[in-house]
GROMACS .gro file of C-alpha atoms in nm:
model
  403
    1UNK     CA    1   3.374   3.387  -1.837
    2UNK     CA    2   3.060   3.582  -1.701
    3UNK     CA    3   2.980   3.669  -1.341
    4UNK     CA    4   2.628   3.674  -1.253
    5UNK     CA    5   2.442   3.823  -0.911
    6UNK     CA    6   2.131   3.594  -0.942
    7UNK     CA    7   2.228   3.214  -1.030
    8UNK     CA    8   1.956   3.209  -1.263
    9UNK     CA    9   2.089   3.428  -1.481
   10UNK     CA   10   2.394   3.196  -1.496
   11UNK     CA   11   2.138   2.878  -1.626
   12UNK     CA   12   2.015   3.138  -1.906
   13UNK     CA   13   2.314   3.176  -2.036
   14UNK     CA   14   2.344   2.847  -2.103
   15UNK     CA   15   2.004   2.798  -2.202
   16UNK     CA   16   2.016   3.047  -2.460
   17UNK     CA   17   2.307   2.808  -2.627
   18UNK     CA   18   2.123   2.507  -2.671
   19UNK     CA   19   2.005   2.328  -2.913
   20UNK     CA   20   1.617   2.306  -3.020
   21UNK     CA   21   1.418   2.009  -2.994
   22UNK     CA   22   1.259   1.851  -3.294
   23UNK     CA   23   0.894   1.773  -3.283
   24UNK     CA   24   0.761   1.414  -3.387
   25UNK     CA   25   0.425   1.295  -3.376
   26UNK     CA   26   0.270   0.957  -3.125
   27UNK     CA   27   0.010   0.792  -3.038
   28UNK     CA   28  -0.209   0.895  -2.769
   29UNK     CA   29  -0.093   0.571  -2.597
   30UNK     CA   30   0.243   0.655  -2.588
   31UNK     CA   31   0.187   1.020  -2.522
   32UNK     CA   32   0.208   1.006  -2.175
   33UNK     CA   33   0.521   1.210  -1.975
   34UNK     CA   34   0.597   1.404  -2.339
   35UNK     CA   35   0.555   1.745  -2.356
   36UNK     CA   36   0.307   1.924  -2.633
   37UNK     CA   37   0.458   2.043  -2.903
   38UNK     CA   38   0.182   2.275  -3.023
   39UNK     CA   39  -0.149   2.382  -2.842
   40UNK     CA   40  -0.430   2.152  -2.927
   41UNK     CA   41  -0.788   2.264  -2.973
   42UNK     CA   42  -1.147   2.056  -2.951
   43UNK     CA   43  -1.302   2.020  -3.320
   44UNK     CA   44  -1.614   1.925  -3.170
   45UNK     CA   45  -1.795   2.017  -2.908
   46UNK     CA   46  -1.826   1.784  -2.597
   47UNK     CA   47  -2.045   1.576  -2.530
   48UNK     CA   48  -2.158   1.649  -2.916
   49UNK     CA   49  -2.540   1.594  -2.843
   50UNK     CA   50  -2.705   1.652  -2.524
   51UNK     CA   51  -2.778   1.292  -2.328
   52UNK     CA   52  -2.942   1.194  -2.002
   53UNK     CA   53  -2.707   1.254  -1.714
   54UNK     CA   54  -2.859   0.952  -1.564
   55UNK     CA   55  -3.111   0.651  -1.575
   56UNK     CA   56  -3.440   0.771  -1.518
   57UNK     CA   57  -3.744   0.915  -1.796
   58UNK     CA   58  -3.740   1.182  -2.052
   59UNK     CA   59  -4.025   1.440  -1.966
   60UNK     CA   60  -4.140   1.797  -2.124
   61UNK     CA   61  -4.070   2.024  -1.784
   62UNK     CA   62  -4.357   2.211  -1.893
   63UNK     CA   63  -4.603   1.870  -1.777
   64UNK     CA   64  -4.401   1.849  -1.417
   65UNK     CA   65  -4.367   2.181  -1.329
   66UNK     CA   66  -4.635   2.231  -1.093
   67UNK     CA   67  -4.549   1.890  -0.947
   68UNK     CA   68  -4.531   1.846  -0.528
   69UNK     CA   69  -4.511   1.576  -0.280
   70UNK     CA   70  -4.905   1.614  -0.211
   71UNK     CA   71  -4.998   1.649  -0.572
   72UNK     CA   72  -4.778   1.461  -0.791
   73UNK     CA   73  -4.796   1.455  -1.200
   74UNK     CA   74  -4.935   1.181  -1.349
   75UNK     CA   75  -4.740   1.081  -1.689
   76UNK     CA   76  -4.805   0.762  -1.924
   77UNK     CA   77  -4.504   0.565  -1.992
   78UNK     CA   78  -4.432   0.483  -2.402
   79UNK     CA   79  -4.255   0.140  -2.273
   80UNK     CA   80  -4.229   0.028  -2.586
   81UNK     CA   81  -4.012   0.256  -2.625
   82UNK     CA   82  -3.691   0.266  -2.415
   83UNK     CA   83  -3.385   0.489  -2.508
   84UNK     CA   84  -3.073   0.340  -2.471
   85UNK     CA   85  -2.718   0.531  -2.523
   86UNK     CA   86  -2.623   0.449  -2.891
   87UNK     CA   87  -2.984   0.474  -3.008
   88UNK     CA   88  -3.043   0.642  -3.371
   89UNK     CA   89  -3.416   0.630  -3.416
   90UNK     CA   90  -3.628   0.940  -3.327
   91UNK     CA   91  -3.861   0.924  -3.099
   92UNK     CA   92  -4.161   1.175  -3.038
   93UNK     CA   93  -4.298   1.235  -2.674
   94UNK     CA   94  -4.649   1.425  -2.672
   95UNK     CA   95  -4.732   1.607  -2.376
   96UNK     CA   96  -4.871   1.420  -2.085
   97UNK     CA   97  -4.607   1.114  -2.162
   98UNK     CA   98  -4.279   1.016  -2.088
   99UNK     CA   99  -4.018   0.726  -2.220
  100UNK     CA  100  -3.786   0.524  -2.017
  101UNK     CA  101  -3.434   0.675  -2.125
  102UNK     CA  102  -3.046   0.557  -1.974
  103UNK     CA  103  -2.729   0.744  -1.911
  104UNK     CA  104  -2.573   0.884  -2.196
  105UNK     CA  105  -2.845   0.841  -2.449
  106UNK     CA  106  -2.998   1.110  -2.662
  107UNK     CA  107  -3.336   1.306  -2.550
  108UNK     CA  108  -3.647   1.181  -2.756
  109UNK     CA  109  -3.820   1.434  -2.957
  110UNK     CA  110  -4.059   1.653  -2.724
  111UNK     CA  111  -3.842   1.597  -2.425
  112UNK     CA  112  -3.622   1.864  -2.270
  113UNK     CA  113  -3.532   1.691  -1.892
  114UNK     CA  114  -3.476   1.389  -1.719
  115UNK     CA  115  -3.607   1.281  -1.405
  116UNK     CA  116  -3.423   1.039  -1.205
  117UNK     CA  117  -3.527   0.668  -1.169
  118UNK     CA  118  -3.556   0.690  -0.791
  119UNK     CA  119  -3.703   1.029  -0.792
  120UNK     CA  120  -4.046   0.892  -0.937
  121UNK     CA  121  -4.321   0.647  -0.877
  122UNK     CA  122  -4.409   0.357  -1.084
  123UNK     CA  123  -4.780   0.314  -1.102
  124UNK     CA  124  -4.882   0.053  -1.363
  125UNK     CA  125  -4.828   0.225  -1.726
  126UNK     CA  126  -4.758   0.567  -1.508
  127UNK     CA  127  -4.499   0.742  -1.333
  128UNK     CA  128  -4.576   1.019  -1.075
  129UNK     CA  129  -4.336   1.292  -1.029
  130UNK     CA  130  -4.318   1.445  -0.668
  131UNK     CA  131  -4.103   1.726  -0.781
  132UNK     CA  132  -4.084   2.020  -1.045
  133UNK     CA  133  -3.834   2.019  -1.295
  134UNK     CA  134  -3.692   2.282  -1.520
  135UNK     CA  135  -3.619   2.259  -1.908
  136UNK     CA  136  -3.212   2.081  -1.929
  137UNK     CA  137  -3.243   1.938  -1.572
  138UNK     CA  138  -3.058   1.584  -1.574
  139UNK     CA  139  -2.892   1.609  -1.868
  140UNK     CA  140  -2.540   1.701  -1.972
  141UNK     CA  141  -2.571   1.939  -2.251
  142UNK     CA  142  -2.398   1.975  -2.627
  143UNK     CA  143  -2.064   2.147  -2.492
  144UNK     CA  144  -2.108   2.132  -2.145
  145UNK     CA  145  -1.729   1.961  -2.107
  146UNK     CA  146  -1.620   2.215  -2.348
  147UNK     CA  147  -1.674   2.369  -2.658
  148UNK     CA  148  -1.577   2.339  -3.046
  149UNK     CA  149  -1.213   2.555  -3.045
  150UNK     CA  150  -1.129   2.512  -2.683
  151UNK     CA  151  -0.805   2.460  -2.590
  152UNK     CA  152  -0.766   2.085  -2.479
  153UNK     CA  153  -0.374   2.097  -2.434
  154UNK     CA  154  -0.143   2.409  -2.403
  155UNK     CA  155   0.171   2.385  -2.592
  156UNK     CA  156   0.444   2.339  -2.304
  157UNK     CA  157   0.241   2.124  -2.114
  158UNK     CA  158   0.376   1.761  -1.989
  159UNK     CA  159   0.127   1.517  -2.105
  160UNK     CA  160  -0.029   1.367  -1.783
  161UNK     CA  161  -0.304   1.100  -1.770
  162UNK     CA  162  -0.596   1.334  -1.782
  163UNK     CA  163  -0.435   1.512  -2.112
  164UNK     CA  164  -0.465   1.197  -2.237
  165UNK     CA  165  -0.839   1.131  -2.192
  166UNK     CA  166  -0.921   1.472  -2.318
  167UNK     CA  167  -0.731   1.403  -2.662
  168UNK     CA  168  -0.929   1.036  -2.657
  169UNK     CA  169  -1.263   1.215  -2.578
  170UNK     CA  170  -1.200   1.523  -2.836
  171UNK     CA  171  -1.109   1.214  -3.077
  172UNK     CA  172  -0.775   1.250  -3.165
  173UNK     CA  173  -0.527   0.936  -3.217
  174UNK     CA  174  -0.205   1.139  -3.191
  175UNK     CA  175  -0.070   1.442  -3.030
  176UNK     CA  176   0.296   1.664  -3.174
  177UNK     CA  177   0.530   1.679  -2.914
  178UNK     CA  178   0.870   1.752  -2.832
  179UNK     CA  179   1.211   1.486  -2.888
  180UNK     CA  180   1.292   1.458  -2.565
  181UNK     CA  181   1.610   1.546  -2.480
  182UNK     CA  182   1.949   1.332  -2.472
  183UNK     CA  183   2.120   1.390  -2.178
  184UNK     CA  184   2.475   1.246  -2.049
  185UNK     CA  185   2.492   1.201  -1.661
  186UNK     CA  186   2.905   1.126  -1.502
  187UNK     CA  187   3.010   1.113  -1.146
  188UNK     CA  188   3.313   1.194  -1.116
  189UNK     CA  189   3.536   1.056  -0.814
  190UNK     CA  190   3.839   0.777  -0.748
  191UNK     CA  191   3.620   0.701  -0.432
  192UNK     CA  192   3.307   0.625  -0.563
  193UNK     CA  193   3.176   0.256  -0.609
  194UNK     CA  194   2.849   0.148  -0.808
  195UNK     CA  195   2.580  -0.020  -0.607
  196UNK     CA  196   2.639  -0.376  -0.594
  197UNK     CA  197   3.014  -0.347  -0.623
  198UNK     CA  198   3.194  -0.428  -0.245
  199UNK     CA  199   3.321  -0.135  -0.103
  200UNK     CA  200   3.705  -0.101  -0.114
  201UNK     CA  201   3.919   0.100   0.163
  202UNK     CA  202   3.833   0.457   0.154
  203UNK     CA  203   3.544   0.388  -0.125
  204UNK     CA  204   3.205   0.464  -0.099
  205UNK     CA  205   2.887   0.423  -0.328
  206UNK     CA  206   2.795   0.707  -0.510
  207UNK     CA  207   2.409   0.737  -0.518
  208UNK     CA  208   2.410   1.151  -0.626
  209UNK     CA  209   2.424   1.026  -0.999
  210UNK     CA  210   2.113   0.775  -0.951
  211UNK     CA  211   1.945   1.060  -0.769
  212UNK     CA  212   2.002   1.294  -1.087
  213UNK     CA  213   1.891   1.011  -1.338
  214UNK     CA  214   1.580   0.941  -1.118
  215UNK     CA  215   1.512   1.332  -1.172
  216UNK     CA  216   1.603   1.393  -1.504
  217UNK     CA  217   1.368   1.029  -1.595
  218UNK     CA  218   1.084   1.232  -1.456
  219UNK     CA  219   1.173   1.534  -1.640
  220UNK     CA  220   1.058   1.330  -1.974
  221UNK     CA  221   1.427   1.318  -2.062
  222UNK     CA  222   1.642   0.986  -2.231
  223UNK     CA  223   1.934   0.910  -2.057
  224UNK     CA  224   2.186   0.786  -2.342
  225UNK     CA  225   2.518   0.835  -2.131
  226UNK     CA  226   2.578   0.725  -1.789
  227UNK     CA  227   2.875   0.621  -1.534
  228UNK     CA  228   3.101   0.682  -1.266
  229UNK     CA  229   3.452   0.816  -1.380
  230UNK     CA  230   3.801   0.833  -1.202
  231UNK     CA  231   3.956   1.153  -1.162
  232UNK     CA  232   4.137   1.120  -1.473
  233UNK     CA  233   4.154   1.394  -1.716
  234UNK     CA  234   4.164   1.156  -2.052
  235UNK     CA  235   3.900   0.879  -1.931
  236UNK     CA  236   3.683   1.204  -1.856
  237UNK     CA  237   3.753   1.377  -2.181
  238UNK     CA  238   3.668   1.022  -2.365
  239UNK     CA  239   3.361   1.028  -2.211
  240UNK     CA  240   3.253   1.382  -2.242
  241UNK     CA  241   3.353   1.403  -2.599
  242UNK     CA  242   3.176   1.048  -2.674
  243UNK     CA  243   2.847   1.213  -2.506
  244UNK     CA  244   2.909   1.555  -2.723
  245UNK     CA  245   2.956   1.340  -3.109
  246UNK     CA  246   2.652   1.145  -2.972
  247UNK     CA  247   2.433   1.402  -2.994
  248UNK     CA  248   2.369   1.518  -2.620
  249UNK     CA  249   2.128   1.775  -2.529
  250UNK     CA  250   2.248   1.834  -2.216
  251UNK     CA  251   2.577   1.692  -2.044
  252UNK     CA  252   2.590   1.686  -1.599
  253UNK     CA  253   2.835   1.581  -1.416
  254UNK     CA  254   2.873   1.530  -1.059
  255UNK     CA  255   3.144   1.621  -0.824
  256UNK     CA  256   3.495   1.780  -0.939
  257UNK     CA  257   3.431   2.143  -0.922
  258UNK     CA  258   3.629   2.251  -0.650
  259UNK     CA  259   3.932   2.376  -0.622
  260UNK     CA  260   4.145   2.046  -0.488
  261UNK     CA  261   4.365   1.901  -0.725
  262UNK     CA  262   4.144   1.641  -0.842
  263UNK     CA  263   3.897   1.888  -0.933
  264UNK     CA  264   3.917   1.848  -1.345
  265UNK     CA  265   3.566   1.889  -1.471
  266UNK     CA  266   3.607   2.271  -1.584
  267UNK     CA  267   3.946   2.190  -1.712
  268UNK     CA  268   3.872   1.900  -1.941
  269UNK     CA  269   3.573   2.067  -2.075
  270UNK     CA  270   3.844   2.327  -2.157
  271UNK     CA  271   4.011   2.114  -2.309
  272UNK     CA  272   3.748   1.934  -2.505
  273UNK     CA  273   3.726   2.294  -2.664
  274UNK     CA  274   3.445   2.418  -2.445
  275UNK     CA  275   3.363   2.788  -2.359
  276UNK     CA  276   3.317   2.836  -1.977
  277UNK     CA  277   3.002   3.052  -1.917
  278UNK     CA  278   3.005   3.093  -1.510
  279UNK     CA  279   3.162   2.961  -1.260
  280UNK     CA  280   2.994   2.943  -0.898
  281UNK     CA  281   2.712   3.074  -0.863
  282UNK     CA  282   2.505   3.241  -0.602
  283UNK     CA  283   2.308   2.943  -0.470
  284UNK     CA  284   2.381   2.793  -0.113
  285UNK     CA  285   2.426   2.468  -0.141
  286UNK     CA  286   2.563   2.410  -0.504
  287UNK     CA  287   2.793   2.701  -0.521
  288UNK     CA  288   3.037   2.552  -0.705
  289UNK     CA  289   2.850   2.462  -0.982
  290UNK     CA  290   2.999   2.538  -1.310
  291UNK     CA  291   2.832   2.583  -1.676
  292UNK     CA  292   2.908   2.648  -2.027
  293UNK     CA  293   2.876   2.491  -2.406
  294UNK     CA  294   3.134   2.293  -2.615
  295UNK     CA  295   2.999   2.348  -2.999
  296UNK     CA  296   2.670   2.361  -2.916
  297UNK     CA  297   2.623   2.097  -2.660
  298UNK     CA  298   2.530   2.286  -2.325
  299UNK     CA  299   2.687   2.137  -1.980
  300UNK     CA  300   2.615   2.145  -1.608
  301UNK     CA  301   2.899   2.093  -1.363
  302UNK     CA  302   2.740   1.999  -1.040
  303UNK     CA  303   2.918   1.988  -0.722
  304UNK     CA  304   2.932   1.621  -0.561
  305UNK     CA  305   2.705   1.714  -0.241
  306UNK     CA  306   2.360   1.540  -0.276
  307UNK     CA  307   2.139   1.902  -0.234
  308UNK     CA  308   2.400   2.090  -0.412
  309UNK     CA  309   2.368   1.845  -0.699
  310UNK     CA  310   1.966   1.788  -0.652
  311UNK     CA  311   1.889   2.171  -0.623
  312UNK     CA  312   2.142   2.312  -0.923
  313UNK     CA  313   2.043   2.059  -1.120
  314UNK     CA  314   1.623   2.138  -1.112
  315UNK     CA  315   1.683   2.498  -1.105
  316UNK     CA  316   1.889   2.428  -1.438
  317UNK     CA  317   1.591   2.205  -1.604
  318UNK     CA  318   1.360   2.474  -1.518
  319UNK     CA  319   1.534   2.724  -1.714
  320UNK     CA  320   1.670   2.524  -2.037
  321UNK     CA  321   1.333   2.414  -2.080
  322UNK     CA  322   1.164   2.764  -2.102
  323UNK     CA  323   1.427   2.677  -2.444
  324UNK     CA  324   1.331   2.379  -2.516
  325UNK     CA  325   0.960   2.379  -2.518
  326UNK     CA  326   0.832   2.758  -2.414
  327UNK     CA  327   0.753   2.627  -2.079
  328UNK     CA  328   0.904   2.576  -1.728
  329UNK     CA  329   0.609   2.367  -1.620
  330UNK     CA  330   0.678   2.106  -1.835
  331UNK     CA  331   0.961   2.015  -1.582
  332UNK     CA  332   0.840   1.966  -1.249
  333UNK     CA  333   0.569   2.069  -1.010
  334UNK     CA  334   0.555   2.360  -0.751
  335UNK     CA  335   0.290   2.425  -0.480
  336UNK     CA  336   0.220   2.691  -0.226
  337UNK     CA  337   0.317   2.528   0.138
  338UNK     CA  338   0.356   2.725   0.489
  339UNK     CA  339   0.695   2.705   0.607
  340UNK     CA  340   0.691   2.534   0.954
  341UNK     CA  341   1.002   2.708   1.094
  342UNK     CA  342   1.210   2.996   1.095
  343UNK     CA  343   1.453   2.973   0.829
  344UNK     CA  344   1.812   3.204   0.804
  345UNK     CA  345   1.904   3.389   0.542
  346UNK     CA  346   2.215   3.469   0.387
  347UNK     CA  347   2.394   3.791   0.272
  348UNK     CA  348   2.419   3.816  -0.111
  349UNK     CA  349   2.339   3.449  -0.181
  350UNK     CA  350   2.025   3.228  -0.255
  351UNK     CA  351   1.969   2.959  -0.022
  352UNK     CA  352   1.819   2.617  -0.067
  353UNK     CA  353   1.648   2.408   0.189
  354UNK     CA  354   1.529   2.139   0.178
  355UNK     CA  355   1.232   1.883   0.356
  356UNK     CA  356   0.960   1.711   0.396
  357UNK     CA  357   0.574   1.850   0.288
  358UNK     CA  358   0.343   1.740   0.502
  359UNK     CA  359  -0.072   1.772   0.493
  360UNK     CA  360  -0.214   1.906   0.839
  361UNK     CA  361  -0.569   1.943   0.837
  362UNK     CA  362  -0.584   2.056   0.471
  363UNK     CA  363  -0.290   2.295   0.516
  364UNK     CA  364   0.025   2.194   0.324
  365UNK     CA  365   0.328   2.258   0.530
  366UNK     CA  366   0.684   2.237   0.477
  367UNK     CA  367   0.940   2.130   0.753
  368UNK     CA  368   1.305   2.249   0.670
  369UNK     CA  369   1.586   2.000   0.759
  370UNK     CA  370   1.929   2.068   0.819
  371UNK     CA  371   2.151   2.204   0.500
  372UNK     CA  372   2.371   1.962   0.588
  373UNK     CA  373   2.433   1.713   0.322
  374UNK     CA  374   2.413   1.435   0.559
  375UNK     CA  375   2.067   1.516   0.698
  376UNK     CA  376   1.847   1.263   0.466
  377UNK     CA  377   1.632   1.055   0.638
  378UNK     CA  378   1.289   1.217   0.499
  379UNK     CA  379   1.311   1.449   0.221
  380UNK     CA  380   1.053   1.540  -0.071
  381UNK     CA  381   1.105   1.876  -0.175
  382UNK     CA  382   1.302   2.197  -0.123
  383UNK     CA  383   1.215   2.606  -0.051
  384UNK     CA  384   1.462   2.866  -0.170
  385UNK     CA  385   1.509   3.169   0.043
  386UNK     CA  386   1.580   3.514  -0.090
  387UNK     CA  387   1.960   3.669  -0.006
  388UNK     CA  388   1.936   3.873   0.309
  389UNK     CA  389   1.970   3.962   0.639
  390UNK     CA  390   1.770   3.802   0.963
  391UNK     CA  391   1.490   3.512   0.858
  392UNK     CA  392   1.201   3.405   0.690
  393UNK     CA  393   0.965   3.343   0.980
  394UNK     CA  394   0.763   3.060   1.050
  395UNK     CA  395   0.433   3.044   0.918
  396UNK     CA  396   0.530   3.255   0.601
  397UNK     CA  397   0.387   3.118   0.243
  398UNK     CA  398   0.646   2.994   0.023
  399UNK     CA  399   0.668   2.810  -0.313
  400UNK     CA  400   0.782   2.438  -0.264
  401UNK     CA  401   0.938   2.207  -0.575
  402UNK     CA  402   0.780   1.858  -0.438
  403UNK     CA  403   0.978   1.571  -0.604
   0.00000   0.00000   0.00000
């Protein structure tokens, strides 16, 4: 067994032992929440022709461009002629004349602006334009969104709703992208009851594990294995090993890591065969959070605290995925926030805090709770503070995971 100073180093080591993820191709439709598997770039340019930004009439700039309030250009209408997105036939526009032309349609032949609707006046078979122009005014140009060989999606990235329109727009009907990956979540714990079971003496219901599925469902991952266990070293060794000959990515339990005598996750997986990598780690809560690989199914021992769990279990993701798909981001978001209070540090350990983000006047700030487990009532996000003497002081800019 290792010992490492920085708890990260602890999640590579197990990161470096799992498995790869296979790569399938979807839909665009059911693209959403996976992560890219390769970086996709435009084949075409976008929008492929230049079109009228708006309703309004096609013009030659040159005509307007000596156009003002008290001497406005005079231009004949072609209303026979109106150009409507869609429309294939050419058109030609001679000086002195313009043609009635909507949003998104293609610029008649002579043409090289647009002029809004409500920016002219209609005089009979005339228009007259109050103000100059200049050659590709109202008009969204060939390119303009971006061009043939741009990147659309970077490989890494979780597919989010406007990922999706750009693949629709640059015409593609499906993306590569990464399996997601199995994982097996246990609690572990005579005491703990599902919700929806009555509460025995001395029981209570053990919402850590639903906390940890919530997460890892938002990490793009499929749960396949899932329950409370007693503190029993053969139902928990049944249910490890079932999770390990299934195929599991990634195995987590909850609670068990101490050093009580019902503390028998690092032992089972011991017994299951399984190579114990660290064992605490330098992370305040979640200390006793243990890690290694059986074969080459990776697993997370989390303690049973609820920030502990929460925090171990992120920081984990963050780093197996830089294995799985190149790419940390493809796990969950960050932002810069301003911390709202002093905050202590700690000698020669990592500590987590966690609280609530909250939008004052355009500045994100972040207000710590307690570290005690018990402190819940308004949580969305946690801070993690550098080992060291005296505090981080209010006001200082730190990077917040938001869940």
């Amino acid at each position: 067994m290792m010992r490492f100073e920085n708890f990260r180093e602890a999640f590579f080591a197990v990161a470096r032992r799992s498995k790869k993820l296979g790569i399938e191709t979807v839909n665009i439709e059911e693209a959403l929440g996976r992560v890219c598997s390769k970086t996709v770039r435009a084949l075409l340019p976008n929008p492929p022709f230049s079109n009228s930004r708006w309703d309004g009439f096609a013009v030659r700039a040159a005509d307007v461009e000596r156009a003002t309030v008290d001497h406005p250009v005079e231009l004949r209408i072609k209303k026979e002629h109106v150009i409507t997105a869609g429309r294939t036939d050419r058109l030609i526009v001679e000086p002195g004349w313009c043609c009635p032309i909507m949003s998104g349609a293609p610029l008649p032949e002579g043409t090289d602006a647009v002029v809004k609707l409500e920016d002219v006046e209609l005089k009979g078979d005339t228009i007259r334009v109050k103000t100059p122009v200049s050659s590709g005014d109202g008009l969204w140009k060939s390119g303009s969104f971006w061009k043939a060989g741009e990147v659309l999606v970077d490989k890494g990235t979780r597919i989010r709703p406007y990922n999706v329109f750009k693949l629709a727009e640059a015409g593609f009907r499906s993306v590569e992208v990464f399996r997601k990956p199995k994982i097996a979540i246990f609690a572990v714990g005579d005491e703990l009851t599902p919700p929806g079971i009555p509460l025995k003496e001395a029981s209570r219901y053990g919402g850590v594990q639903y906390f940890i599925r919530a997460l890892a469902v938002t990490f793009g991952m499929f749960v396949g294995w899932e329950g409370i266990l007693p503190d029993s070293v053969e139902t928990i060794k049944k249910a490890l090993c079932e999770a390990r000959e299934g195929g599991a990515d990634l195995v987590i339990t909850t609670g068990g890591t101490g050093k009580g005598v019902k503390d028998l996750i690092v032992k089972t997986w011991i017994e299951c065969g399984g190579e114990v990598l660290f064992q605490n780690i330098s992370l305040v809560p979640g200390k006793s959070t243990a890690g290694g690989v059986t074969g080459d199914t990776p697993w997370i021992a989390l303690p049973g605290g609820v920030m502990g769990a929460v925090v171990s279990f992120v920081e984990a993701c963050k780093i197996i995925a830089l294995e799985w798909y190149g790419s940390g981001d493809a796990i969950i978001p960050s932002c810069k926030t301003v911390l709202g209070e002093e905050v202590d540090r700690i000698e020669g350990m990592y500590r987590a805090t966690w609280g609530c983000v909250e939008n004052r006047n355009g500045t994100l700030i972040f207000l710590p709770n307690s570290t005690n487990d018990a402190n819940l009532r308004k949580i969305n996000g946690y801070i993690l503070i550098e080992p060291g003497s005296g505090s981080v002081p209010k006001g200082t800019t730190c990077e917040t995971v938001v869940f």
